[in-house]
Short mmCIF file of C-alpha atoms in Angstrom, two decimals:
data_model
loop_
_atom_site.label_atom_id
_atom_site.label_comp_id
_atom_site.label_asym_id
_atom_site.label_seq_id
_atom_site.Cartn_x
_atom_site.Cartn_y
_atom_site.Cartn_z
CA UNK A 1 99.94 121.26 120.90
CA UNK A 2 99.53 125.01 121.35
CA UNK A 3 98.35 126.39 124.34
CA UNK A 4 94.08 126.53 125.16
CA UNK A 5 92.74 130.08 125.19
CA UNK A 6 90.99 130.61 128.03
CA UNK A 7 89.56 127.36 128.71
CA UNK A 8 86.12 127.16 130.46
CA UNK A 9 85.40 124.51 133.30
CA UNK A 10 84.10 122.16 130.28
CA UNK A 11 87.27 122.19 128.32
CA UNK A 12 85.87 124.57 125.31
CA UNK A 13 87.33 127.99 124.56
CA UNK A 14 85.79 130.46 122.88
CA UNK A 15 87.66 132.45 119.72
CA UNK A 16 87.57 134.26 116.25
CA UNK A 17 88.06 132.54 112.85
CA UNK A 18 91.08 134.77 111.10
CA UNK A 19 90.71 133.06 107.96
CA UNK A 20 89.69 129.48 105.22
CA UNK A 21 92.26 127.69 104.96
CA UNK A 22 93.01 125.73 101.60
CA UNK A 23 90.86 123.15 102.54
CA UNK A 24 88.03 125.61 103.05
CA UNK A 25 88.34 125.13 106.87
CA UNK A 26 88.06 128.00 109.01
CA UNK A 27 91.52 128.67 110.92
CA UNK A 28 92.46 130.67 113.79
CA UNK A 29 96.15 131.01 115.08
CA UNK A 30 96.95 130.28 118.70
CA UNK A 31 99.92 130.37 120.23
CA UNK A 32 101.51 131.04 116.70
CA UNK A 33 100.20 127.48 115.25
CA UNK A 34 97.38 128.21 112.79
CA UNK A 35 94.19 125.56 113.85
CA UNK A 36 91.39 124.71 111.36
CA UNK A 37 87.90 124.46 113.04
CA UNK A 38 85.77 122.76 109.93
CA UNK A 39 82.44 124.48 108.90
CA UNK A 40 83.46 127.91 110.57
CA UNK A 41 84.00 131.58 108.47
CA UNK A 42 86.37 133.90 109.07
CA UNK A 43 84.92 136.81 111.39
CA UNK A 44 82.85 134.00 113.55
CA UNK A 45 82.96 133.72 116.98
CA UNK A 46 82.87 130.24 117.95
CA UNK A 47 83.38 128.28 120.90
CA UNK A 48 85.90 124.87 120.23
CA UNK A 49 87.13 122.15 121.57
CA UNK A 50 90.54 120.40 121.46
CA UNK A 51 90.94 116.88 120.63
CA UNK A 52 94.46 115.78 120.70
CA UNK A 53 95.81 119.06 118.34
CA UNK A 54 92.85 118.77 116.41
CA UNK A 55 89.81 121.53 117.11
CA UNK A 56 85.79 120.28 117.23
CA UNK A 57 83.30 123.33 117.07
CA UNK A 58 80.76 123.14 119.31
CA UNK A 59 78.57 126.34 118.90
CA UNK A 60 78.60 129.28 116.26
CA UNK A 61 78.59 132.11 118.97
CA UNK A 62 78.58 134.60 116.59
CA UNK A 63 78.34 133.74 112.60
CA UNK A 64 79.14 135.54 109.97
CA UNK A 65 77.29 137.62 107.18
CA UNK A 66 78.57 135.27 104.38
CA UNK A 67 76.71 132.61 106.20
CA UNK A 68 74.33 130.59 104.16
CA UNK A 69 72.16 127.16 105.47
CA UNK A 70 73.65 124.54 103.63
CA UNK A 71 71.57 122.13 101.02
CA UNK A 72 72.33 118.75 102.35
CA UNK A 73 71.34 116.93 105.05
CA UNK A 74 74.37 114.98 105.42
CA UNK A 75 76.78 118.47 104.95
CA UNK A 76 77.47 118.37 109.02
CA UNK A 77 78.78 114.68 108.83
CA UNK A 78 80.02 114.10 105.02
CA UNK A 79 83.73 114.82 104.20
CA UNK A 80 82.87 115.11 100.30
CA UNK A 81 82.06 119.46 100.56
CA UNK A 82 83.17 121.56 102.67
CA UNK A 83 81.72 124.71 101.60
CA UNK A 84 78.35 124.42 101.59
CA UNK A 85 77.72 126.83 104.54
CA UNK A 86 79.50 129.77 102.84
CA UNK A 87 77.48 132.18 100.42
CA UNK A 88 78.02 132.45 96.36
CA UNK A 89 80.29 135.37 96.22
CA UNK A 90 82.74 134.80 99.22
CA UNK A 91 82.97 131.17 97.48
CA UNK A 92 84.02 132.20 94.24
CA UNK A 93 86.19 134.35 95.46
CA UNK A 94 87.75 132.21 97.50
CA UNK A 95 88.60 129.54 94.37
CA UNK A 96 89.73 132.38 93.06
CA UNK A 97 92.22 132.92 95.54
CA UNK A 98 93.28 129.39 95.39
CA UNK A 99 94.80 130.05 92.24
CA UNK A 100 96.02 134.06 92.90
CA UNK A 101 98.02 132.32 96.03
CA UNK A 102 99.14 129.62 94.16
CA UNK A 103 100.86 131.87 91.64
CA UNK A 104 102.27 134.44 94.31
CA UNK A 105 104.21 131.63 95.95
CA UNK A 106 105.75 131.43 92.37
CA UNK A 107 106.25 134.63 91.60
CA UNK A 108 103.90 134.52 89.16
CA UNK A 109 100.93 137.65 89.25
CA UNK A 110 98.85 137.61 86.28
CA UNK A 111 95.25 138.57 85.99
CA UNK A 112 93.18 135.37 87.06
CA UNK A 113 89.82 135.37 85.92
CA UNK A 114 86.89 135.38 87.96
CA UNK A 115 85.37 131.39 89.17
CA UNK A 116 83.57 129.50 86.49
CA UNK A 117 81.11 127.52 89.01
CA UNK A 118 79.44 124.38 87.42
CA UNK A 119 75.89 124.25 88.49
CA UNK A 120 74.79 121.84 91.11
CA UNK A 121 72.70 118.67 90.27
CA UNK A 122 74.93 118.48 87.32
CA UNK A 123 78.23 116.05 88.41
CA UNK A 124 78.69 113.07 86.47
CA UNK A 125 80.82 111.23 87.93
CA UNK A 126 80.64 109.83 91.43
CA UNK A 127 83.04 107.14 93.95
CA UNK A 128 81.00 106.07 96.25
CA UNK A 129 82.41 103.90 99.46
CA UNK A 130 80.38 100.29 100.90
CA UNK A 131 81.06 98.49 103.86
CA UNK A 132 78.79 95.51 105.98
CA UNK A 133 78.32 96.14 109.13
CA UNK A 134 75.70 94.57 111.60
CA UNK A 135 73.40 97.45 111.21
CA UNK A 136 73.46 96.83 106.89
CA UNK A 137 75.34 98.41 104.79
CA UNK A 138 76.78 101.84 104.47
CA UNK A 139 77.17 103.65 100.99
CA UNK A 140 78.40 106.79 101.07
CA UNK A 141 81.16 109.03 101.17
CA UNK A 142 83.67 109.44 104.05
CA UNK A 143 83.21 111.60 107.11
CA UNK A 144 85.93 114.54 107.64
CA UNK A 145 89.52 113.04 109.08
CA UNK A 146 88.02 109.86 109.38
CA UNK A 147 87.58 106.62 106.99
CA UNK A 148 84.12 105.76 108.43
CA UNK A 149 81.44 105.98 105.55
CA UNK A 150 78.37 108.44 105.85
CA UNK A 151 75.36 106.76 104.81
CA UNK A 152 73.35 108.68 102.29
CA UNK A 153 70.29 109.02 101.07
CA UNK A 154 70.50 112.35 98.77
CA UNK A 155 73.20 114.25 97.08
CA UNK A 156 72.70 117.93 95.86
CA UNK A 157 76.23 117.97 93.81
CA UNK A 158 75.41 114.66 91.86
CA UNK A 159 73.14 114.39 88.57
CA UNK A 160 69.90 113.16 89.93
CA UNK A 161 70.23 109.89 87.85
CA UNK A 162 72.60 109.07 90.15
CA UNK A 163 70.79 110.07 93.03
CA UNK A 164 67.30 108.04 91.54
CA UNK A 165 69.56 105.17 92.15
CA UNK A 166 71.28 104.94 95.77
CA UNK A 167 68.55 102.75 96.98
CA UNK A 168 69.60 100.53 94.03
CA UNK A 169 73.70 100.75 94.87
CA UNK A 170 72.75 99.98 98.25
CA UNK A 171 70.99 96.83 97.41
CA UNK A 172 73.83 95.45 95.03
CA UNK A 173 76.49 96.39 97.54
CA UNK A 174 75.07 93.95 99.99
CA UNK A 175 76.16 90.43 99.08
CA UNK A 176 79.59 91.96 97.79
CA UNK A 177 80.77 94.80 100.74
CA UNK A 178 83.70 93.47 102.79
CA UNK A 179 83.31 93.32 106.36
CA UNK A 180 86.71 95.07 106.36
CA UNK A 181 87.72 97.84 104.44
CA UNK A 182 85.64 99.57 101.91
CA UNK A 183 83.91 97.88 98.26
CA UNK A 184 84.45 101.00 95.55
CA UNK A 185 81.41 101.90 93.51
CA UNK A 186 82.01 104.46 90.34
CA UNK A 187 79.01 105.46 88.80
CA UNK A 188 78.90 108.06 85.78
CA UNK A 189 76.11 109.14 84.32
CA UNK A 190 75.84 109.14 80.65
CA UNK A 191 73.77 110.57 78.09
CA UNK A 192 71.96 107.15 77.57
CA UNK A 193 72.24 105.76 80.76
CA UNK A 194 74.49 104.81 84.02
CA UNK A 195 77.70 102.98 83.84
CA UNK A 196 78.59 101.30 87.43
CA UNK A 197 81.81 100.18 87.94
CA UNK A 198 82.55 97.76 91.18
CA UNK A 199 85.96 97.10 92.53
CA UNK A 200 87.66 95.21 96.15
CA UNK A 201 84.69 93.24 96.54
CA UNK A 202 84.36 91.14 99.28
CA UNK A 203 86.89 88.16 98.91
CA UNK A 204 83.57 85.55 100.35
CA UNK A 205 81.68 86.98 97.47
CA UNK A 206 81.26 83.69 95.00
CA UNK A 207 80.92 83.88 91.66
CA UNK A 208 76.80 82.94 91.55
CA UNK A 209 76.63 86.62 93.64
CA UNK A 210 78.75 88.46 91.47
CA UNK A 211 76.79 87.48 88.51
CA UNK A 212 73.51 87.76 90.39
CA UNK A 213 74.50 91.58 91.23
CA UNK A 214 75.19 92.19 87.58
CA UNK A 215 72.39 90.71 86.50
CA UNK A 216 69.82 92.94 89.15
CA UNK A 217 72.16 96.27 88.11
CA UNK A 218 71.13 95.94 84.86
CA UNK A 219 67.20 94.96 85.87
CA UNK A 220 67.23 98.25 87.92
CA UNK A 221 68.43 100.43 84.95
CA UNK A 222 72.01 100.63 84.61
CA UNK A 223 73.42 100.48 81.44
CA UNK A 224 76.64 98.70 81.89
CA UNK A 225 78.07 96.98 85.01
CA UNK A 226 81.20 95.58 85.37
CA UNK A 227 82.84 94.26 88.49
CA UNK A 228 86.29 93.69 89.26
CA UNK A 229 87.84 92.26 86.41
CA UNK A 230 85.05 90.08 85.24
CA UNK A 231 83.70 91.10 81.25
CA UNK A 232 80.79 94.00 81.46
CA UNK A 233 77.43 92.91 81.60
CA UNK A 234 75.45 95.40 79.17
CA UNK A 235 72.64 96.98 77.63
CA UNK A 236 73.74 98.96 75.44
CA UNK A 237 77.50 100.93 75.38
CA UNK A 238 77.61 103.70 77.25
CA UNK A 239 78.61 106.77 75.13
CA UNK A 240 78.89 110.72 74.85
CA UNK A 241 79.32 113.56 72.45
CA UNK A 242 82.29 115.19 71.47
CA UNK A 243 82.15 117.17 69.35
CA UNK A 244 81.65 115.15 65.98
CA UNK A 245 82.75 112.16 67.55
CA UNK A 246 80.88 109.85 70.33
CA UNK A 247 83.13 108.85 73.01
CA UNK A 248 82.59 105.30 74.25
CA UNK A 249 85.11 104.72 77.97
CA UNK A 250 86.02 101.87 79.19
CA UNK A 251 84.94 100.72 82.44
CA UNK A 252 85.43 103.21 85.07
CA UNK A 253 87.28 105.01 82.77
CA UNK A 254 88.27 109.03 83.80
CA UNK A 255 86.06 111.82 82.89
CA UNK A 256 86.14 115.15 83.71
CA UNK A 257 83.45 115.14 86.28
CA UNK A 258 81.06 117.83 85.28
CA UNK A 259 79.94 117.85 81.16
CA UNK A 260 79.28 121.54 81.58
CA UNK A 261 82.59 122.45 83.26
CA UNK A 262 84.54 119.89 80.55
CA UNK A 263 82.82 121.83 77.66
CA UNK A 264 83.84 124.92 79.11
CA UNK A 265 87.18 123.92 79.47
CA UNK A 266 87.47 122.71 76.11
CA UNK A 267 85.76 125.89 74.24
CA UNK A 268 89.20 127.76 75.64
CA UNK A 269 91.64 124.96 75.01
CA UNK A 270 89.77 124.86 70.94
CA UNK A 271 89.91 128.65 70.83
CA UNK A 272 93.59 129.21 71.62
CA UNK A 273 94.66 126.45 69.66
CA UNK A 274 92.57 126.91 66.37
CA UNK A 275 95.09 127.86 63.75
CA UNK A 276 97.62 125.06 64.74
CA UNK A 277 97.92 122.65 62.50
CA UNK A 278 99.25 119.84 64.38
CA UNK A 279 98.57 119.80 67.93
CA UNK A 280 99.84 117.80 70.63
CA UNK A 281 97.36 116.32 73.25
CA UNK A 282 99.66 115.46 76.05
CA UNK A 283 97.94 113.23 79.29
CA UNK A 284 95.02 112.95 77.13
CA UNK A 285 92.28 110.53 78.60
CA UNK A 286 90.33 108.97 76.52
CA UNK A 287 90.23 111.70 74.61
CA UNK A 288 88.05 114.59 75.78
CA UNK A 289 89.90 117.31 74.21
CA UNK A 290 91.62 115.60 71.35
CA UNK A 291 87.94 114.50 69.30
CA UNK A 292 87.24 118.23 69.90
CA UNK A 293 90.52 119.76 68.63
CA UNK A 294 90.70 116.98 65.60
CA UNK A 295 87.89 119.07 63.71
CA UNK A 296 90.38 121.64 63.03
CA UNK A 297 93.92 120.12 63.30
CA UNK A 298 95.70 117.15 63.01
CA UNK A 299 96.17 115.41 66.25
CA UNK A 300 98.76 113.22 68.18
CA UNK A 301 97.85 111.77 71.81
CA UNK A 302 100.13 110.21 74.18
CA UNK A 303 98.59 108.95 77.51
CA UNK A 304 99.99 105.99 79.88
CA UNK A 305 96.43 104.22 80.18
CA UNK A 306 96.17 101.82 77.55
CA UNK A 307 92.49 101.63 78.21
CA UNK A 308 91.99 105.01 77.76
CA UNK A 309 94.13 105.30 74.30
CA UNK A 310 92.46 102.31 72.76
CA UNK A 311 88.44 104.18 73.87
CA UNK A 312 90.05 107.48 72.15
CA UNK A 313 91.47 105.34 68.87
CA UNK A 314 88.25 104.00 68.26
CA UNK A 315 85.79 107.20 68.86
CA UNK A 316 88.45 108.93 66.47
CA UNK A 317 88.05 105.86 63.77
CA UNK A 318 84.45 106.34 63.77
CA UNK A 319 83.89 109.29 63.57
CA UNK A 320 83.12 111.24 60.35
CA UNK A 321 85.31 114.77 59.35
CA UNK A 322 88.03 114.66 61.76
CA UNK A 323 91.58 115.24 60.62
CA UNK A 324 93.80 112.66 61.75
CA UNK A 325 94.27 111.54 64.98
CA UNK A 326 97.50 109.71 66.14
CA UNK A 327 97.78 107.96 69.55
CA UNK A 328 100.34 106.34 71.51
CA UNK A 329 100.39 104.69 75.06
CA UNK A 330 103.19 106.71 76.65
CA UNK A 331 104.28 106.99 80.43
CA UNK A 332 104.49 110.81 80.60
CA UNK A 333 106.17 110.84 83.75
CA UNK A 334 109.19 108.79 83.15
CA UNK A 335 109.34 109.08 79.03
CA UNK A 336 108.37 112.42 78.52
CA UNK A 337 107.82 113.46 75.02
CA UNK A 338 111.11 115.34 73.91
CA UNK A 339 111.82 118.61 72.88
CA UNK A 340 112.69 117.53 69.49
CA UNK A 341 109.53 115.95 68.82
CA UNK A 342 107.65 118.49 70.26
CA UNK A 343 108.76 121.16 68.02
CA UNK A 344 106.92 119.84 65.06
CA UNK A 345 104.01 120.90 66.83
CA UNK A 346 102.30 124.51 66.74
CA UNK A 347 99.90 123.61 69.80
CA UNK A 348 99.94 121.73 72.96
CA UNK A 349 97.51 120.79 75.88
CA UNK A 350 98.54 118.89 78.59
CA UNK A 351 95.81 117.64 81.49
CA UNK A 352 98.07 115.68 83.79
CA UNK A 353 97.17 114.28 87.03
CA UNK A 354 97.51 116.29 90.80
CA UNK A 355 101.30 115.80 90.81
CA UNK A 356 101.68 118.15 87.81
CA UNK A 357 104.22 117.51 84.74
CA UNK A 358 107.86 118.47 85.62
CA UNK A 359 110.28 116.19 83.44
CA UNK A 360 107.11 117.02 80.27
CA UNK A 361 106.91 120.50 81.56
CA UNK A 362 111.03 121.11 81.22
CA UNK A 363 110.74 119.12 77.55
CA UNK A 364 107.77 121.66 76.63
CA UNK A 365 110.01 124.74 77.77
CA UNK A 366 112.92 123.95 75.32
CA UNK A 367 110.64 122.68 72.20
CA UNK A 368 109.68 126.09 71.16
CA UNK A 369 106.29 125.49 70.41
CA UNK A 370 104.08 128.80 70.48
CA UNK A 371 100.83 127.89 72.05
CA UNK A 372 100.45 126.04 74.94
CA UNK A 373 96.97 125.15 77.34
CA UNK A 374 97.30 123.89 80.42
CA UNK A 375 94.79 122.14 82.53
CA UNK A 376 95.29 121.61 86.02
CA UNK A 377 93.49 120.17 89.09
CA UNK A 378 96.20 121.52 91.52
CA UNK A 379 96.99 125.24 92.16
CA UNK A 380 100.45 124.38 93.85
CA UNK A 381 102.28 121.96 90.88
CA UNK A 382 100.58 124.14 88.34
CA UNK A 383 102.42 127.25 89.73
CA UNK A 384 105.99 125.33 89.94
CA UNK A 385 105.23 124.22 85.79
CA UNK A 386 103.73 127.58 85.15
CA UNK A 387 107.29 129.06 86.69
CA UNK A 388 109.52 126.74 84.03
CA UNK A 389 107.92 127.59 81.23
CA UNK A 390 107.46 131.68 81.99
CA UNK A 391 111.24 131.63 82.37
CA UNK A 392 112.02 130.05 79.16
CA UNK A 393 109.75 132.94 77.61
CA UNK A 394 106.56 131.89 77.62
CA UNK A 395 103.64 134.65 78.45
CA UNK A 396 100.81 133.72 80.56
CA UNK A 397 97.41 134.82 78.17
CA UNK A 398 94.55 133.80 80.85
CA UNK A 399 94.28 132.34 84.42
CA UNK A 400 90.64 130.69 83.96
CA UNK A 401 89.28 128.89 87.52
CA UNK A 402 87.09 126.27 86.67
CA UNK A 403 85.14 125.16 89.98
CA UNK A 404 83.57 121.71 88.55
CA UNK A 405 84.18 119.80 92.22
CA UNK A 406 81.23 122.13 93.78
CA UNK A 407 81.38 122.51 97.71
CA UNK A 408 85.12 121.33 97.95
CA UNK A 409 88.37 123.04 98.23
CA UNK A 410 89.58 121.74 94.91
CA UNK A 411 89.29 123.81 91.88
CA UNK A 412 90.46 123.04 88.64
CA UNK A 413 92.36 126.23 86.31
CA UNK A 414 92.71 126.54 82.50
CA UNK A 415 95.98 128.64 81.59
CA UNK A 416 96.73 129.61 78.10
CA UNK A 417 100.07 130.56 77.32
CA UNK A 418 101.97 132.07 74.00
CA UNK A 419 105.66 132.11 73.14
CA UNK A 420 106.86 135.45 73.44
CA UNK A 421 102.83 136.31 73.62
CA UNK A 422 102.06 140.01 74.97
CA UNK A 423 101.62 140.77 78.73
#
């Protein structure tokens, strides 16, 4: 533990914030260790407190000009944002730098674009976190450093059909929560409704509850509801656009979580890819980018969910004036698609997971293929890829941060790249 400035009779010691860390934290450097205090600015003067070699802010002495009050209640407690105190243009700019960082430690230094910011009230997609206890139960999302759950009653990042419904999630999380660990609830909100997902129920739970939960989901609104392994109970199918197609997931099936930020996304991916005739949809979900790039080339998908290939398969089948779309369930990660193959290809887009693509990445720098997008959700594997294919030749086009996880430290970046492209 490094040593405490200037400790008062109380234990606290008063310093300046140097700098946000990549987890947005503020950080300040004592005794040559660099300490995050969370919900601090660089420039503040603040007076902390040291628990163990962890630091606990106790009062803003001085804050900063890029200060801002944040919009939820719960921001002081909840571990889900960590931004929400810090104004519009210091936060872009931070996502931005993110990315720029990212790169330098690569030797990569391209122009990166400014931050696309998806607007708030508009995410899709939320995991929310249940446990008994002998107060009721808590639903929420998990406090900073620690895996007890921050009851909520409001969420300014979600889509307010989610929000409508907490009250509800609360009630069907009570006969199912485990009195240990933590009962998973996924909720997405689509265009015709909310799809719940429900998984490490309680092991007491008997089937009569189970069924009795379902059954009061769907009474409160929800379209679909499916827990554990059981078969969905449902309205109606939960669906969305693409494109020409409607996309139809399977149960708590991945989405990108914002619709504005994965329509975005995709209007670069569809532009740099529009005169290649066959196109290569690498890590591809259920689909989110291949419906869209089928309505100009000829498509083949490779993903390792099986769930998620069979969803894309059948939006693709029903869907009118789309040029063929090919699909395979392929572990990327262990049987990367080779070279070879590859090359009959004049496009590719790969969205893999945090870890990044190396043994696809090293297949995709020897197949020659001209245009490649790549969409990543982490700045640090996307650098080491980016690195492997800029030294077989490829050209880095645009650096595009996409900031669709508002209030966090995550940001997701679009990169379009060209085979012996320009500058």
């Amino acid at each position: 533990m490094p040593a405490i400035p200037d400790a008062d009779a109380r234990g606290a010691s008063t310093v300046v914030i140097e700098r946000l860390g990549s987890k947005g934290d503020g950080q300040v450097r004592i005794d040559g260790t660099w300490i995050s205090v969370p919900r601090t600015l660089p420039g503040e003067e603040v007076r902390i407190a040291f628990d163990g070699d962890q630091a606990r802010l106790l009062e803003i002495v001085t804050p900063s000009p890029d200060r801002m009050i944040p919009v939820c209640p719960h921001f002081d407690r909840c571990g889900s944002c960590s931004l929400q105190h810090l104004s519009d243009g210091p936060y872009r700019t931070f996502k931005q730098s993110l990315v720029i960082n990212a790169l330098k430690s690569r030797g990569l230094e391209p122009h990166v674009e400014d931050t696309w910011v998806t607007p708030p009230g508009t995410r899709r997609r939320m995991s929310l976190a249940a446990r008994r206890t002998k107060a009721g139960v808590q639903l929420g999302f998990h406090s900073r450093r620690s895996h007890d759950i921050v009851d909520i009653s409001t969420c300014p990042v979600a889509s307010p059909e989610i929000t409508r419904k907490l009250s509800a999630l609360k009630e069907l999380a009570a006969p199912l929560a485990p009195l240990k660990g933590e009962m998973v609830l996924k909720v997405t909100a689509m265009p015709n409704g909310l799809d719940l997902h429900v998984t490490n129920t309680a092991t007491f739970a008997a089937p009569h509850d189970v069924m009795m939960a379902g059954a009061k989901a769907l009474a409160a609104g929800f379209l679909r509801v499916s827990i554990g392994d059981d078969v969905p109970l449902q309205q109606a199918t939960p669906e969305i656009q693409v494109g020409k197609a409607f996309l139809r997931p399977a149960p708590g099936g991945f989405l990108q979580a914002s619709p504005e930020a994965e329509a975005f996304m995709a209007s670069l991916v569809r532009q740099h890819l529009k005169f290649a005739l066959e196109v290569a949809d690498l890590f591809s979900g259920c689909g989110t980018f291949s419906l869209r790039l089928a309505e100009e080339s000829r498509v083949h998908a490779a993903e390792g969910d099986a769930a998620a290939i069979e969803a894309l398969e059948a939006s693709a089948r029903a869907a009118p004036g789309l040029k063929p779309v090919t699909a395979e369930v392929r572990d990327l990660f262990r049987n990367p698609v080779p070279a070879v193959t590859l090359s009959r290809f004049q496009g590719i887009v790969l969205n893999p997971p945090r870890h990044g693509a190396t043994k696809q990445v090293s297949e995709i720098a020897h197949s020659g293929v001209r245009r490649v997008a790549y969409v990543s959700c982490d700045p640090g594997t996307l650098a080491r890829d980016l690195r492997v294919l800029v030294d077989a030749g490829y050209r880095i086009m645009l650096v595009q941060p996409v900031d669709q996880f508002l209030w966090s430290s995550h940001v997701e970046t679009v990169v379009l790249l060209e085979l012996g492209g320009a500058a």
